[in-house]
Structure formats: structure tokens, C-alpha cells
Coordinates of C-alpha atoms in Angstrom, one line a residue:
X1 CA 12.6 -5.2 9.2
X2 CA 13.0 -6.3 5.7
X3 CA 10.4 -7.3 3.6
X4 CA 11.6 -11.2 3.1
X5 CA 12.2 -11.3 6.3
X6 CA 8.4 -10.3 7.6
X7 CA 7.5 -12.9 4.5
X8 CA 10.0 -15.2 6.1
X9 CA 7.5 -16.9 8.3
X10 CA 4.9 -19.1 6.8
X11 CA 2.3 -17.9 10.0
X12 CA 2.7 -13.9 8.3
X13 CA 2.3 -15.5 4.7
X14 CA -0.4 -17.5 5.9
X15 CA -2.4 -14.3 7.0
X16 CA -1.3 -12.7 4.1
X17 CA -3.2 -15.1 1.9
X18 CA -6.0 -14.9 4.3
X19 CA -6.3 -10.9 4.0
X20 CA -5.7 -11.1 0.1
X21 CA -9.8 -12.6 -0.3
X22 CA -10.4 -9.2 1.5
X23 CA -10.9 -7.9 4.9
X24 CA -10.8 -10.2 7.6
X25 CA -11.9 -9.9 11.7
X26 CA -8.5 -10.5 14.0
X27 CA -10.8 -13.3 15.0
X28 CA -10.9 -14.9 11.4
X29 CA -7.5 -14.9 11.1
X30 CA -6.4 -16.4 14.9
X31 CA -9.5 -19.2 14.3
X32 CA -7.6 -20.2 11.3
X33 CA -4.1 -19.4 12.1
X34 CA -4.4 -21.3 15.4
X35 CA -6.3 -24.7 13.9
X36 CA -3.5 -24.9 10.7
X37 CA -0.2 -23.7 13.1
X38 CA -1.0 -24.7 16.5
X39 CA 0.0 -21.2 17.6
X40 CA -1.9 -19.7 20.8
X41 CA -4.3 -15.9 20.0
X42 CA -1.3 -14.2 21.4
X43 CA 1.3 -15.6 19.2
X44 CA -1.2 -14.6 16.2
X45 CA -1.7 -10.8 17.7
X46 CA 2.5 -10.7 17.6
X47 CA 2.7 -11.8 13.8
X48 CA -0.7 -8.9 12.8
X49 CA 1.3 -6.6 14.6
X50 CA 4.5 -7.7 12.9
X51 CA 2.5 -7.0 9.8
X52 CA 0.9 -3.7 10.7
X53 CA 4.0 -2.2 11.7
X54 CA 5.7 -3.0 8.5
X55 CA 2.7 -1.7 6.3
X56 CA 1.8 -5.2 4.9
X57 CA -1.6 -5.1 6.8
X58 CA -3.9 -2.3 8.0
X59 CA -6.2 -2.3 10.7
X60 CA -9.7 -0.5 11.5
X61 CA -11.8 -0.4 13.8
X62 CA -15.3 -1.0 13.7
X63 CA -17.4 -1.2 16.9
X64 CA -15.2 -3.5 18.9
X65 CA -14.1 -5.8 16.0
X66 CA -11.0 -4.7 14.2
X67 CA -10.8 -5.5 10.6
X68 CA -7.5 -6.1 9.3
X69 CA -6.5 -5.8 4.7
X70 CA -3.5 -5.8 3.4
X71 CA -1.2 -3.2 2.8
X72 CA 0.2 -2.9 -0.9
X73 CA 2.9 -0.5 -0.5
X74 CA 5.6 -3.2 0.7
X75 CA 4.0 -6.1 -1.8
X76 CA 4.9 -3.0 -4.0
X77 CA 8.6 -2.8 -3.4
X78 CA 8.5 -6.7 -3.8
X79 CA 7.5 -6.4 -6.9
X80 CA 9.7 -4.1 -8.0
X81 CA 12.7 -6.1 -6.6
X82 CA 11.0 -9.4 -8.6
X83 CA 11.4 -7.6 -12.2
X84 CA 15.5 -8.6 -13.3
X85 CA 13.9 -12.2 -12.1
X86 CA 10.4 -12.1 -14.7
X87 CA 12.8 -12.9 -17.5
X88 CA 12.6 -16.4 -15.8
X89 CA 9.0 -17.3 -15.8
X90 CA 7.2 -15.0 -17.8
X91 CA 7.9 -16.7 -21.2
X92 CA 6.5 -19.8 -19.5
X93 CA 3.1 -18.3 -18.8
X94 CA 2.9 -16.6 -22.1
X95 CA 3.1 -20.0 -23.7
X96 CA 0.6 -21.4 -21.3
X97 CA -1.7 -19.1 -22.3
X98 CA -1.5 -19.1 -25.8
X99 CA -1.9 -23.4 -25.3
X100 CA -5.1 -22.8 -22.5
X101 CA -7.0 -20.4 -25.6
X102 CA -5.7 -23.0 -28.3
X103 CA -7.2 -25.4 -25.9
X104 CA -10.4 -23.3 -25.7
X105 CA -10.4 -22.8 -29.0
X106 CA -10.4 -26.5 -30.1
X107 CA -13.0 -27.5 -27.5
X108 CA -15.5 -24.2 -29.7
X109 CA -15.1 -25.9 -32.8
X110 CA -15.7 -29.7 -31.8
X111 CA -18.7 -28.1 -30.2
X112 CA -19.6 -26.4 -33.1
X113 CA -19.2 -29.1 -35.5
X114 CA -19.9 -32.4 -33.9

């Protein structure tokens, strides 16, 4: 399966995000999944598999829980495929940044001279 097309559904995004704050129980994720999708524990067990089997999460044991974290080798190849696209926003956020530390730097002096 391609990687936009595992990304494709907002359930496997959804867990992505989830696993991104680090790693999360299988029973994290289905208590969330299922309040915000509706989605029954077995519909959320298909999608972490969809995910384990196309490297974008990895499981371990641990006693009987199973902790799941993301896999970076396919977020990799994303990334890689996002670089001829950059071009488009990257100038953007350089300029925000260099307005968020004028910004910052504006607020310093008014502090510093009242």
C-alpha cells in the first residue's frame, strides 16, 4: 500500500498524531479513536495493523499491554517526496520567523526601557 494512501484516512492520521506525543497503549488510542470517530475497538485494531504492516507504527509488548510508536522510515520517504514542493512554503516560514524574533525583540526593548 502506498504511503498517501495508508495517510488517506483521517482514523490512521488520527493515530498518527496520537503516537507522535510518544508511545501510546492500543487502549489509548481505541478510547480516543472511538469517542472522536464513532468507530467500534475492532475497526481501530484493523487501522494499527494497517499501520504496523506498512512500518508507520511499531508495536511491543510489555506484560499484556502492547505499546504502539511510530515508525519513521515511511514518514521518511514522505519527506523525501515533499522536497520539489518546500520551494512553496518554506519562504513563508522564514519570513515568519524573522517577524516572530522582530516581534520578540521589540517586546525586550519596551521592557527594557519603559
Amino acid at each position: 500500500m502506498h504511503a498517501f494512501d495508508v495517510l488517506g484516512d483521517p482514523v490512521r492520521r488520527r493515530i498518527l498524531e496520537l503516537l507522535a506525543d510518544g508511545e501510546a497503549t492500543s487502549g489509548m488510542v481505541t478510547e480516543v479513536v472511538v469517542a472522536e470517530f464513532g468507530i467500534s475497538q475492532p475497526a481501530v485494531s484493523q487501522h494499527l495493523k494497517v499501520l504496523r504492516e506498512n512500518g508507520f507504527a511499531t508495536v511491543r509488548p510489555e506484560g499484556t499491554r502492547r505499546l504502539y510508536s511510530v515508525g519513521t522510515e515511511p514518514l521518511r520517504e514522505i519527506d523525501e517526496w515533499l522536497r520539489p514542493f518546500r520551494r512553496f512554503w518554506a519562504p513563508r516560514l522564514d519570513a515568519l520567523g524573522t517577524e516572530l524574533a522582530r516581534g520578540k525583540r521589540d517586546r525586550r526593548k519596551q521592557q527594557e526601557n519603559p
